[in-house]
XYZ file of C-alpha atoms in Angstrom:
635
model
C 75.721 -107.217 -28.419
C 75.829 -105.004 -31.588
C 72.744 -104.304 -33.590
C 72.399 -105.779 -37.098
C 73.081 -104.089 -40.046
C 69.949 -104.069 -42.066
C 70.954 -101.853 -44.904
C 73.365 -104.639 -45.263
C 71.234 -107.222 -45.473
C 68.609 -105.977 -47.848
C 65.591 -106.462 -45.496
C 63.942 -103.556 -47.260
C 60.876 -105.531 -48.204
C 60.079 -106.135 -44.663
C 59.921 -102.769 -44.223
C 56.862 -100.714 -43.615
C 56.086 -97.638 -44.487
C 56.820 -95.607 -40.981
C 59.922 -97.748 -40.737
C 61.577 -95.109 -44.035
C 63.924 -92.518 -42.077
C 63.228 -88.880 -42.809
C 66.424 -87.856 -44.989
C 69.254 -86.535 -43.168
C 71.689 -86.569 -45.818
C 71.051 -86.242 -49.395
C 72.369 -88.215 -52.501
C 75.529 -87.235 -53.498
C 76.137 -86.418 -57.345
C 73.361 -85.827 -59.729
C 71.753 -88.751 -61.843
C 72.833 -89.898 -65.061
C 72.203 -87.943 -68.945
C 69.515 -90.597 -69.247
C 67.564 -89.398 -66.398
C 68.089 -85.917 -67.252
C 66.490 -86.524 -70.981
C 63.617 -88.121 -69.742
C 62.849 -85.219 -67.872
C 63.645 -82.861 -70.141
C 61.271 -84.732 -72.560
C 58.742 -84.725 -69.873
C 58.774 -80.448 -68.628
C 58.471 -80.209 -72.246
C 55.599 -82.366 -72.570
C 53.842 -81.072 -69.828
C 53.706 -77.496 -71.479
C 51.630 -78.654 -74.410
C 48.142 -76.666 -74.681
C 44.603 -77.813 -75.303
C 43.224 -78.780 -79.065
C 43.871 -81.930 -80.703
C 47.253 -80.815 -82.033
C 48.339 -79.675 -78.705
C 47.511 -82.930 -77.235
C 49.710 -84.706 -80.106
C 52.741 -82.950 -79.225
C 51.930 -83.350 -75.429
C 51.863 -87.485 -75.835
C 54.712 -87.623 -78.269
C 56.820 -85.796 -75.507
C 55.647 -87.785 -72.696
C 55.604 -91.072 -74.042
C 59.592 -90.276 -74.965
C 59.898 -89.518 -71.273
C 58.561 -92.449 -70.001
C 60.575 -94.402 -72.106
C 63.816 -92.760 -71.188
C 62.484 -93.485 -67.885
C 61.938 -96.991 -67.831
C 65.465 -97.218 -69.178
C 66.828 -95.530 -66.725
C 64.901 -97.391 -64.069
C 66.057 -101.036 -65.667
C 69.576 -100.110 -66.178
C 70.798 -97.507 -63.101
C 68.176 -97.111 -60.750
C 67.553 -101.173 -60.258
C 64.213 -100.739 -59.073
C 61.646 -103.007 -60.363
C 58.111 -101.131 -59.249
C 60.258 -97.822 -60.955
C 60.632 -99.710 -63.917
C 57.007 -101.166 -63.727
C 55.613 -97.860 -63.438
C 57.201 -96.006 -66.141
C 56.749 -98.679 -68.619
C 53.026 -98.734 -67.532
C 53.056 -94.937 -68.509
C 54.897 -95.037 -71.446
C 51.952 -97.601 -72.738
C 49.818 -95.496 -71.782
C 50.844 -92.637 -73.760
C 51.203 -94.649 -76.915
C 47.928 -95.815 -76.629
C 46.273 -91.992 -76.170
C 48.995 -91.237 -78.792
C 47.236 -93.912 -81.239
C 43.946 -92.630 -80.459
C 44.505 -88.895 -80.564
C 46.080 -89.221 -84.075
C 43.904 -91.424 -85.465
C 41.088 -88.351 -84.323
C 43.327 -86.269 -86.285
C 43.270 -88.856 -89.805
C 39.658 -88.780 -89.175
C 39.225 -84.748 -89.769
C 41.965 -84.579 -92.863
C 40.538 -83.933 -95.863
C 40.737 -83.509 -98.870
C 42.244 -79.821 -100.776
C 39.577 -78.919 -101.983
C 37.469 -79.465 -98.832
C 39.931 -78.480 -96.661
C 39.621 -74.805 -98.954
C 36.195 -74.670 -98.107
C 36.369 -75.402 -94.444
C 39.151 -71.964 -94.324
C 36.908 -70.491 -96.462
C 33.283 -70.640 -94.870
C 33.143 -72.306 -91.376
C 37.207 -71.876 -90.143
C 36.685 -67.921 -89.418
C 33.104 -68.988 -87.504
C 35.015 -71.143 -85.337
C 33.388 -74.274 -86.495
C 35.242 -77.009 -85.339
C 37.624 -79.821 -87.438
C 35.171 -82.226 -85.942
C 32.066 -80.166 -86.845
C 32.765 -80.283 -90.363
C 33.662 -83.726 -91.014
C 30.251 -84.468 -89.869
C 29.196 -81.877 -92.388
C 31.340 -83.587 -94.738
C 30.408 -87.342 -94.264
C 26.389 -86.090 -94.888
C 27.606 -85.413 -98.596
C 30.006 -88.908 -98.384
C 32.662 -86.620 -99.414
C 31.725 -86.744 -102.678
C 32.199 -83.710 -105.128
C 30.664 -82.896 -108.168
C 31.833 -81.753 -111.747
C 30.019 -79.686 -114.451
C 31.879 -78.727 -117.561
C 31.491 -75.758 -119.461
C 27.866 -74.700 -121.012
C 26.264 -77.338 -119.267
C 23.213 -76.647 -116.966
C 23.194 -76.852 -112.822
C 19.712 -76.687 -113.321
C 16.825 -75.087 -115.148
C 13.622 -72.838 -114.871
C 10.559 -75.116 -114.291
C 12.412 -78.215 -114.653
C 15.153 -79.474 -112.266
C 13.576 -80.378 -108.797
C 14.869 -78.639 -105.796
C 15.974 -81.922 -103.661
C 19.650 -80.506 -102.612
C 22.010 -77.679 -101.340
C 25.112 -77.281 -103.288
C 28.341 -74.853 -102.792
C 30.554 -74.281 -105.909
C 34.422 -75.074 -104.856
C 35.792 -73.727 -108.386
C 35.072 -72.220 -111.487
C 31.682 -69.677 -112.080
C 28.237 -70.257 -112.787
C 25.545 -67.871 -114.193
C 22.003 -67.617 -113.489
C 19.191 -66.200 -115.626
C 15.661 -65.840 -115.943
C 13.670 -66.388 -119.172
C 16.926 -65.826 -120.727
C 17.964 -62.509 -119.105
C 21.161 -62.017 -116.651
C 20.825 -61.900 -112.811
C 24.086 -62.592 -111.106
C 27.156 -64.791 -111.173
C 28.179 -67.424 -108.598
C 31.865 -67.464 -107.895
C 33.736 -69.937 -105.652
C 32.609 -70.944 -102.361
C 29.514 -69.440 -102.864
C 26.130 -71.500 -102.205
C 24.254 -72.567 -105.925
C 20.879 -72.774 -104.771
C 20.641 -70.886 -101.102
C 17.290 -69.438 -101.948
C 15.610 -72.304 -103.247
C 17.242 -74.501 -100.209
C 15.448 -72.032 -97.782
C 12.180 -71.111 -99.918
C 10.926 -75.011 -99.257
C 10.283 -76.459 -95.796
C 11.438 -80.292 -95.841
C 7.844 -81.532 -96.186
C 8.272 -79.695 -99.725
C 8.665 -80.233 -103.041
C 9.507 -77.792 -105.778
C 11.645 -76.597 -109.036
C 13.681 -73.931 -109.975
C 12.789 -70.840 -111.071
C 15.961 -69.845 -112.484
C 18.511 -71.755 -114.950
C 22.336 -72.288 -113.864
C 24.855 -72.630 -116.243
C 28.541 -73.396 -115.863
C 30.910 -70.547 -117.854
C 33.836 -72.761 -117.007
C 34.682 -75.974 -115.602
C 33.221 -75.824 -112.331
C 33.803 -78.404 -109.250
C 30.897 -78.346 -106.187
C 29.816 -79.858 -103.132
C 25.511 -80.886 -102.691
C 23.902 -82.167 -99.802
C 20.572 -84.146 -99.786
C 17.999 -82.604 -98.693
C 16.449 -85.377 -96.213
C 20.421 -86.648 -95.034
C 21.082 -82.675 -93.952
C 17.745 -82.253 -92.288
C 19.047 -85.657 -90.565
C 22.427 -84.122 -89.533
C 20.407 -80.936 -88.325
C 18.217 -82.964 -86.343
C 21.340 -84.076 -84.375
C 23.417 -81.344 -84.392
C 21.590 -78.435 -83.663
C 24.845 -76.140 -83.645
C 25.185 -77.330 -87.721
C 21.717 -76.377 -87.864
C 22.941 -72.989 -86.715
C 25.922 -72.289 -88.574
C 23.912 -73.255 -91.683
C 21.158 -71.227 -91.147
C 23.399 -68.695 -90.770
C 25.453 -69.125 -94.032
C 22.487 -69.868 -96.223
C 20.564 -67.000 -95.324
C 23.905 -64.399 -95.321
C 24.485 -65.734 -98.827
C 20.915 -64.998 -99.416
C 21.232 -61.551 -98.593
C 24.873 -61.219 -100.363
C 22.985 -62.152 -103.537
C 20.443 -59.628 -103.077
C 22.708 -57.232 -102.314
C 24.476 -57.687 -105.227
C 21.414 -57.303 -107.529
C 20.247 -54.712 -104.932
C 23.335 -52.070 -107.525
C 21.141 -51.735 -110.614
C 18.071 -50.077 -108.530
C 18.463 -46.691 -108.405
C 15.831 -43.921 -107.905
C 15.261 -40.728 -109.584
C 18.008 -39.153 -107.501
C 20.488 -41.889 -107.246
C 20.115 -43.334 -104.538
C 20.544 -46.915 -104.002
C 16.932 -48.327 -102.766
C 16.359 -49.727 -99.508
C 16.044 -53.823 -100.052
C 13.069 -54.138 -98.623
C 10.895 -52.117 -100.311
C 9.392 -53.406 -103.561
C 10.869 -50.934 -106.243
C 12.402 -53.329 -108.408
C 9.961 -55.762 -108.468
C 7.007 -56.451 -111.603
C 3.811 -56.037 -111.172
C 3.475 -59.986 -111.619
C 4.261 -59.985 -107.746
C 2.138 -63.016 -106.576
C 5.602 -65.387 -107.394
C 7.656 -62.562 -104.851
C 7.436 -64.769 -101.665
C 6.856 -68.535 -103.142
C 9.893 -69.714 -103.202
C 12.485 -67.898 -100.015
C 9.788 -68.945 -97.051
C 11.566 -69.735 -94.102
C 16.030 -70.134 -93.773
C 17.715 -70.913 -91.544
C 56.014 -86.688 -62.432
C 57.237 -87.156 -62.251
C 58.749 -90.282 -62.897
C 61.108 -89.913 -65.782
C 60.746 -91.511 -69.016
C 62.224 -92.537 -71.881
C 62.818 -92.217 -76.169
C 61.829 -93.806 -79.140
C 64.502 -95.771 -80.569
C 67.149 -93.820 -78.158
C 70.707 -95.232 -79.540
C 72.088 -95.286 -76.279
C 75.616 -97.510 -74.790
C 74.547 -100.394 -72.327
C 75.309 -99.361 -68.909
C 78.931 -101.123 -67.966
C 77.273 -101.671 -64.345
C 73.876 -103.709 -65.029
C 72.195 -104.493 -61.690
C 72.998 -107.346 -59.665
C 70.934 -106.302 -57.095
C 67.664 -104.490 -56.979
C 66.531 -102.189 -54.454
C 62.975 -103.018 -52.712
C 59.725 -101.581 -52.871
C 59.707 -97.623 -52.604
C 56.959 -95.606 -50.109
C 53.538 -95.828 -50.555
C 53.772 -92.227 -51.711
C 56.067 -92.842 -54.831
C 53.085 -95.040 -55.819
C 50.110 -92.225 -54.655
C 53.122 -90.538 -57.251
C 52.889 -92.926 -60.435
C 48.943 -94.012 -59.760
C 47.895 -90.309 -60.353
C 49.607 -89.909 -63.020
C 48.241 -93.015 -64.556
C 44.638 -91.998 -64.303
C 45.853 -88.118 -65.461
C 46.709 -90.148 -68.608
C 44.221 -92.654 -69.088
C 41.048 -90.031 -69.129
C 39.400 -90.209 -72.161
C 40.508 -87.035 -74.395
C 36.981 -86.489 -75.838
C 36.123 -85.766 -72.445
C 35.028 -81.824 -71.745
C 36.753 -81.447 -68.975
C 40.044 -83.531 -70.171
C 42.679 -81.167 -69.681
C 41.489 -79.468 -66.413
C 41.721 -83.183 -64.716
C 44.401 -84.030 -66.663
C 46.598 -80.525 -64.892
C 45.015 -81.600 -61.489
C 45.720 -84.906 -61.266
C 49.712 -84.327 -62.841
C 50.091 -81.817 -59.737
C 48.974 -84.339 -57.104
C 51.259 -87.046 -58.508
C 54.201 -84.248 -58.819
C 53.225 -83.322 -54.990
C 53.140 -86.847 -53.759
C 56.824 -87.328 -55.806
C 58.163 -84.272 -54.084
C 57.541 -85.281 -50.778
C 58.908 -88.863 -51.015
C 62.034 -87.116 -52.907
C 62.821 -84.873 -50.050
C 61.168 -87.260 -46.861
C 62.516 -90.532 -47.966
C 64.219 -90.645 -51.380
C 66.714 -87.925 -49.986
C 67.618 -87.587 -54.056
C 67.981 -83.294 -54.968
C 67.237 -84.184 -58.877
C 64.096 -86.367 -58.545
C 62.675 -83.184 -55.662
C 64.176 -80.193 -58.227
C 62.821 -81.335 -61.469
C 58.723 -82.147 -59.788
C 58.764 -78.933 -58.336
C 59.327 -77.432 -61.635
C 56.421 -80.072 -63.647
C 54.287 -78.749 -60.441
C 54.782 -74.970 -61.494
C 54.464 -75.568 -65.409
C 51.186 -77.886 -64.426
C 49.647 -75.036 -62.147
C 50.443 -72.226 -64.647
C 48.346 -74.574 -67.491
C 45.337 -75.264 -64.696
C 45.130 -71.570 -63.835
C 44.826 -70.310 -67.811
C 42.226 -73.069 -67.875
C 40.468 -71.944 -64.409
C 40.790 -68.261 -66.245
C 39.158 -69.458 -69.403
C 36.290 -70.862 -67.214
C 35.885 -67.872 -65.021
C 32.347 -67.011 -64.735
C 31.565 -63.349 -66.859
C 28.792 -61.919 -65.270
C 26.649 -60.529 -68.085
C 24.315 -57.399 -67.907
C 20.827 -59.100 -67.012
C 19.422 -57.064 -70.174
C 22.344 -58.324 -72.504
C 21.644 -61.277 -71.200
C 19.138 -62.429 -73.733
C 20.641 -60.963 -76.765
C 23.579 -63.048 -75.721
C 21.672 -66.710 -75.194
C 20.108 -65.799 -78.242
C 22.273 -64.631 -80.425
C 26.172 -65.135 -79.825
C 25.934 -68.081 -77.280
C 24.775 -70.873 -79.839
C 27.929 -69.790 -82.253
C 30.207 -70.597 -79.347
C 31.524 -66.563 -78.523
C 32.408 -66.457 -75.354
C 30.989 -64.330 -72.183
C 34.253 -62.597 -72.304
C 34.568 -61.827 -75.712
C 30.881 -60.744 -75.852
C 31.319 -58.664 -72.729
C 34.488 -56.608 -74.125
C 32.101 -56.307 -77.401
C 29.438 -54.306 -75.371
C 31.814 -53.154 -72.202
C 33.326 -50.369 -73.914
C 31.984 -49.524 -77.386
C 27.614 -49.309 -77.232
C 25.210 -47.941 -75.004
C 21.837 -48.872 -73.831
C 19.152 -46.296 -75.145
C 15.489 -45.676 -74.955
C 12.607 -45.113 -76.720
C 9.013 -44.338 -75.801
C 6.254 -45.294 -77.824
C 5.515 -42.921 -80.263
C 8.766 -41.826 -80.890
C 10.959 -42.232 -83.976
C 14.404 -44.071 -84.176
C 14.884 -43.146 -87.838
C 13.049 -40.503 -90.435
C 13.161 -41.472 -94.344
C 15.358 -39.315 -95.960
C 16.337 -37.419 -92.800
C 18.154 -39.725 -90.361
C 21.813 -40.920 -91.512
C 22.744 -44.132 -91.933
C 26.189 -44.016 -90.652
C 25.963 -42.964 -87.350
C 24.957 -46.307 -85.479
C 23.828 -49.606 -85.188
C 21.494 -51.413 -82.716
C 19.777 -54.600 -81.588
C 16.250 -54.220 -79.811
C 16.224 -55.448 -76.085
C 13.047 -54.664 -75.312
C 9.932 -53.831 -77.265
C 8.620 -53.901 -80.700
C 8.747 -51.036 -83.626
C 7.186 -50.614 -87.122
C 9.056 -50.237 -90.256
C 7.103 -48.234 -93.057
C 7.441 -46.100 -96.406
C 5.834 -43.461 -97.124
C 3.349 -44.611 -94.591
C 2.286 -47.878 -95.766
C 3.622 -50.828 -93.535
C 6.125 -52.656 -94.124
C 7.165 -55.325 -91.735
C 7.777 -55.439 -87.533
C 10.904 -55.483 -85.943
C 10.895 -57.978 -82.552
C 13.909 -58.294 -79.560
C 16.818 -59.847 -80.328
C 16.802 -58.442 -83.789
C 19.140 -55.547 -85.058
C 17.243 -52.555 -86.224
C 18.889 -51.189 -89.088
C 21.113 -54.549 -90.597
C 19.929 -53.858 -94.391
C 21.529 -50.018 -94.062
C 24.605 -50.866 -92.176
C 25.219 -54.162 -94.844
C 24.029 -51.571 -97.868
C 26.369 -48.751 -96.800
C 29.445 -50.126 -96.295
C 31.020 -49.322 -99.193
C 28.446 -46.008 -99.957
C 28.871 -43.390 -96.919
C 26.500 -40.414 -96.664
C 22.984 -41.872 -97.611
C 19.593 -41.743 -95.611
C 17.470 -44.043 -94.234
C 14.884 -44.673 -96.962
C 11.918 -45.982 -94.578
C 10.637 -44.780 -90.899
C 11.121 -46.893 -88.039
C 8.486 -46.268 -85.247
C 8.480 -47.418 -81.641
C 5.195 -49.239 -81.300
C 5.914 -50.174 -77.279
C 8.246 -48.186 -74.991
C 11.445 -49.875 -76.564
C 15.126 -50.303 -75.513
C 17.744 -51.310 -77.577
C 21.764 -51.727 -77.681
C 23.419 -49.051 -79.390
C 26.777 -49.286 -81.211
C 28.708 -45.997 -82.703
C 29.272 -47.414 -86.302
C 32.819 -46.010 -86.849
C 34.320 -47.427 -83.226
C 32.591 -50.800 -83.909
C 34.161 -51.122 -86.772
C 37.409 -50.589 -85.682
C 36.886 -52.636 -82.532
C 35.718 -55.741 -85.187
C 38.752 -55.055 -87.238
C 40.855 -56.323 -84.794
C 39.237 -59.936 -83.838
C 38.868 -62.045 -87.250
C 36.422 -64.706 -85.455
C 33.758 -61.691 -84.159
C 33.755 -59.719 -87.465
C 32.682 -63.004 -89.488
C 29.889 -63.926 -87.058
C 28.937 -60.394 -86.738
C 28.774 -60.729 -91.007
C 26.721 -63.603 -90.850
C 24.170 -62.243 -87.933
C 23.740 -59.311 -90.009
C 23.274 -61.460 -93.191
C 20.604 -63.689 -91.353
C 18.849 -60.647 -90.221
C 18.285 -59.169 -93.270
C 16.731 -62.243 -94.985
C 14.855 -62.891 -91.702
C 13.410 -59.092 -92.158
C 12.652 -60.195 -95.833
C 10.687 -63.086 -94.858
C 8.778 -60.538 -92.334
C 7.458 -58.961 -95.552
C 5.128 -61.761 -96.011
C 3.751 -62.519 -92.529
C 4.210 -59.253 -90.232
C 3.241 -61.449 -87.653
C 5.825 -64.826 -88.431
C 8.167 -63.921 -85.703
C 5.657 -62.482 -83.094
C 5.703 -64.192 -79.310
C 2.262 -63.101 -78.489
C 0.198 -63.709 -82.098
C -2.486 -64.500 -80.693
C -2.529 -60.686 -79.159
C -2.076 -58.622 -82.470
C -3.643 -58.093 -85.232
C -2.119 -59.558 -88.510
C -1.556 -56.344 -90.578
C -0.779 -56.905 -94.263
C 2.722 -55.865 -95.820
C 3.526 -53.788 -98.751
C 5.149 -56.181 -99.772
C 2.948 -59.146 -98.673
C 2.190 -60.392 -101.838
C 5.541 -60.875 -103.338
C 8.063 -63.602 -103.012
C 11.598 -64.265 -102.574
C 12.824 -65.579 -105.614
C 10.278 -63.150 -107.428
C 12.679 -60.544 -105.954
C 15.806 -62.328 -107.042
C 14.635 -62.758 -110.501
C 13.228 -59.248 -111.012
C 16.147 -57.420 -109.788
C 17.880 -57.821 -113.075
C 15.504 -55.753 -114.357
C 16.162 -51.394 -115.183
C 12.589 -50.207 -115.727
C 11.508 -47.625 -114.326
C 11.588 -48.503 -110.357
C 9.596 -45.407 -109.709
C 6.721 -45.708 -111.597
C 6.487 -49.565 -110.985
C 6.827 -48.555 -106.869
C 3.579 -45.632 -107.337
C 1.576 -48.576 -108.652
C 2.341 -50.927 -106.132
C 1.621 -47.974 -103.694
C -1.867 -47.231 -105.352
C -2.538 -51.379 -105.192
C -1.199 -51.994 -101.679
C -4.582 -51.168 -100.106
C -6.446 -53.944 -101.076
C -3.597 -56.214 -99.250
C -2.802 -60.313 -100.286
C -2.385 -63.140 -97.611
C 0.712 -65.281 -97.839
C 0.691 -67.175 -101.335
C 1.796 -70.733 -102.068
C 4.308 -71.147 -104.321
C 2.939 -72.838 -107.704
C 6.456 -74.311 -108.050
C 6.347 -76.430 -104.778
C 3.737 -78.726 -103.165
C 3.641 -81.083 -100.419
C 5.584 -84.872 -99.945
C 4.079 -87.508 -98.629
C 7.458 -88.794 -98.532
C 8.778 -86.826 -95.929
C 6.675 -85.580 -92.558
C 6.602 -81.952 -92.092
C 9.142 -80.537 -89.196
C 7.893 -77.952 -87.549
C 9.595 -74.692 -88.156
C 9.096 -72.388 -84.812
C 11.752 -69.584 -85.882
C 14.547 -69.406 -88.169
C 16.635 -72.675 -87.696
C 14.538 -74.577 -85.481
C 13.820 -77.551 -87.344
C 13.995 -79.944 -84.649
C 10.862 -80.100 -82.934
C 7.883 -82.398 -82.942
C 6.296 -82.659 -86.016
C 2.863 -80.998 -86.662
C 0.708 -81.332 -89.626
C 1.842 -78.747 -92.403
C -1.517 -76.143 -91.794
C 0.131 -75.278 -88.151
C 3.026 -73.914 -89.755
C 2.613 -70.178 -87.945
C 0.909 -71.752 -85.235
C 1.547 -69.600 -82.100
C 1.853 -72.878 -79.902
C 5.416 -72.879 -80.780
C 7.067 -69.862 -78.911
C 10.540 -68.675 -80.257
C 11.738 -69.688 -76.985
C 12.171 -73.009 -78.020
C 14.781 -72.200 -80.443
């Protein structure tokens, strides 16, 4: 008795999974042009990169493959849990296609933002994302002055916002005489912003008027404390910006003060300043696969042959095949670790498709074009797996990096080709001298203290401490970038056995030259530190770990204030004569002054200000301000 012929009968439903022959003999002919676009939509697909943008053009491709696919499935293949599948993916797709652009409508903006955003926070790597959280604090709303009228003015107009001028110019004066301009994209009121904690109230002690037409941005005061509060890496990048355009204005003024040689005077000493120096520090306190798939609207000619007959249901590992790449698709994209699942899950399904292709399928195309998804998957997952590779950091760098360059996103590899190749480590014991006034050169280096603490004095009066994680000589290399040749103009003293990081000026230049992102946050950390070192001027002891431990010695320049220094450094008298009397009256020594411009809100509870932008901890009543309960740690 002859055996049945179950091919012939079409008992493939019945069949199990161990009842599927291992192919013999192989499809004849390759599939139709309609199977061949899907795929080609889909290699291409699979070679999109990481970002927003890269994941639009990813879905766009895919979900045309999957279409393709599910035409090709209806029409030639005949196979309904084919067709099922890719039409499941090709939803799929559409709907992470939906969401992914509608992520994209929600960080357009405006031109005139979108000009500030390349201007300011693009080069430090601040997110699309980032900044229309930035944006939605101000509602998107900009401002207009016309021409001659007033921003604000001396003793009047409160200090209740921070505002950055898009076009046009502004001037600012000071009982009627010139300080500086303020040109686009530079902040209005940066140094009244920082001079108040947000527990205080004060007024200007300058007047800005518009010399044109001039368009700007301004935050509230309380609603950005609120987005700080929540988004502690805004906090950051604001600090940072605030307090570099702090020091950019200073720096500015910083050209009219000359000595009796020439020589451009150090910004922190007090040569430019009036007598009238108990307004100096009231108003600048603290800163801060495959299946194939198908096309959109593909004009395509019916197929001549539509199925009369469909095939069964295919091995359980065509559907291991289509179920992982289901859930590769259908993980949310706001997820960190999106893409790396998204490449590991596309190679298992690709795997799973290769071996029913070639064990059960017997069909050359479906096994040739997975095995190349598979290798354009695996090349994406190992850049990503290289992105991620752990960097092992020097255990000394190691806190100059947490501190410093970790909270503005640079990476461990970036920071460790920064220090790898172009700075030493150096030492100094206690005692000895990192830079003479008038002796040592300016140009030769630039350094961050690791370990330690050192003085900073003229003429032998004190001046201000420098603490780790702080560059040593930021207001030289910022002041001499343009003016080679010149001499430090204070001493800097190791007070501890000290080690710090040590960069050849001319080499780190060159190295910063060549990565855009690096040089702007190196700008900005430089910036920062300068106005941090100004605010040292008042309270030697405002940034110390161990307060408790040393004894508060008072500044030089103690009993001055910020905007005192901004408003005096318009001035051309004599800088000598009004330095000698400062020198002859720095004995007797001030404590820190309260501004008469400001006083405290009962509106708003005081945040506690530990160091520089942490303004996120509990609150404390406003007289525990330089508590030393709050170590810099926390920050």
């Amino acid at each position: 008795m002859d055996l049945p012929d179950f091919n012939a009968m079409n008992l493939t439903l019945e069949m199990t999974a161990a009842d599927y022959p291992v192919c013999q003999t192989w499809k004849e002919g390759a599939e139709d042009s309609v199977f061949q676009l899907a795929n080609v939509f889909l290699v291409l697909g699979f070679m999109g990169g990481s970002g927003l943008y890269g994941l639009l053009y990813m879905l766009t491709l895919l979900t045309l493959g999957f279409f393709c696919a599910s035409i090709w499935s209806w029409a030639d293949a005949c196979t309904t849990d084919g067709f099922l599948w890719n039409f499941a993916l090709f939803g799929v797709c559409v709907g992470q296609l939906v969401h992914v652009s509608y992520r994209l409508r929600n960080v357009t903006f405006d031109k005139e933002f979108q000009e500030l955003y390349n201007s300011m926070f693009k080069k430090l790597g601040v997110s699309l994302s980032h900044f229309g959280k930035i944006v939605a604090c101000c509602d998107g709303d900009l401002q207009t002055l016309e021409k001659d009228h007033c921003f604000a003015m001396e003793g009047k107009t409160a200090i209740e916002k921070l505002s950055v001028l898009l076009s046009g110019r502004m001037v600012v004066t000071v009982n009627g005489e010139f300080l500086h301009y303020i040109h686009p994209f530079q902040f209005l009121d940066s140094p009244e912003w920082d001079s108040l904690r947000p527990s205080e109230e004060g007024v200007f002690q300058v007047t800005l008027r518009a010399e044109s037409r001039c368009r700007y941005v301004a935050w509230r005061r309380k609603k950005l404390y609120l987005l700080f509060a929540k988004h502690r890496y805004i906090a950051r990048v604001f600090a940072l910006v605030v307090r570099n355009d702090i020091a950019e204005k200073l720096f500015s003024l910083n050209d009219k003060a000359f000595d009796s040689s020439g020589h451009r005077y150090d910004l922190r000493l007090p040569s430019y300043c009036h007598m009238s120096t108990t307004l100096f520090f009231s108003t600048l306190a603290p800163l801060h696969t495959a299946s194939p798939g198908g096309v959109v609207g593909l004009a395509m000619e019916h197929n001549t042959t539509s199925c009369t007959e469909w095939e069964g249901t295919h091995h359980l590992l065509f559907h291991l095949g289509n179920l992982s790449l289901l859930l590769a698709l259908v993980i949310p994209t706001t997820l960190s670790l999106h893409m790396t699942l998204l490449r590991v899950l596309l190679m298992t399904g690709c795997s799973f498709f290769i071996a029913w292709a070639a064990l059960y399928r017997c069909n050359l195309d479906v096994m040739v074009w997975n095995v190349v998804f598979l290798l354009v998957n695996f090349m994406h997952f190992f850049f990503l797996l290289y992105k991620r590779r752990p960097i092992k950091i020097d255990r000394e760098l190691k806190s100059v990096y947490k501190r410093m360059f970790e909270p503005l996103h640079v990476r461990e590899a970036l920071f460790q080709r920064l220090t790898g190749q172009f700075c030493t480590i150096q030492t100094l014991k206690k005692g000895q001298v990192y830079a003479a006034e008038d002796k040592t050169s300016v140009d030769e280096r630039l350094s961050i203290l690791l370990k330690g603490k050192m003085k900073v004095s003229y003429r032998g009066h004190f001046l201000h401490n420098i603490y780790t994680n702080a560059f040593i000589d930021s207001p030289e290399f910022r002041s001499t970038e343009m003016h080679r040749g010149e001499k430090f103009q204070v001493t800097i003293t190791a007070e501890e056995n000290c080690k710090f990081l040590c960069w050849t000026r001319e080499r780190l230049t060159y190295f910063l030259e060549s990565d855009t992102f690096l040089n702007e946050v190196f700008r900005y950390l430089i910036g920062k530190d300068i106005t941090n070192k100004l605010y040292s001027l008042n309270d030697p002891t405002l940034s110390d770990k161990e307060v408790k431990k040393m004894e508060r010695q008072p500044s030089l320049c103690s009993q001055m204030s910020m905007m005192q220094m901004r408003n005096s450094m318009g001035s051309t008298s004599d800088t000598d004569d009004v330095l000698n009397q400062i020198l002859r009256g720095s004995s007797t020594g001030s404590s820190l002054q309260k501004s008469p411009a400001s006083k405290s809100s009962s509106v708003m509870k005081p945040i506690e200000e530990g160091m520089e932008d942490d303004v996120f901890e509990e609150s404390h009543p406003p007289d525990s301000r330089h508590s030393p309960s709050t170590p810099i740690e926390e920050v």
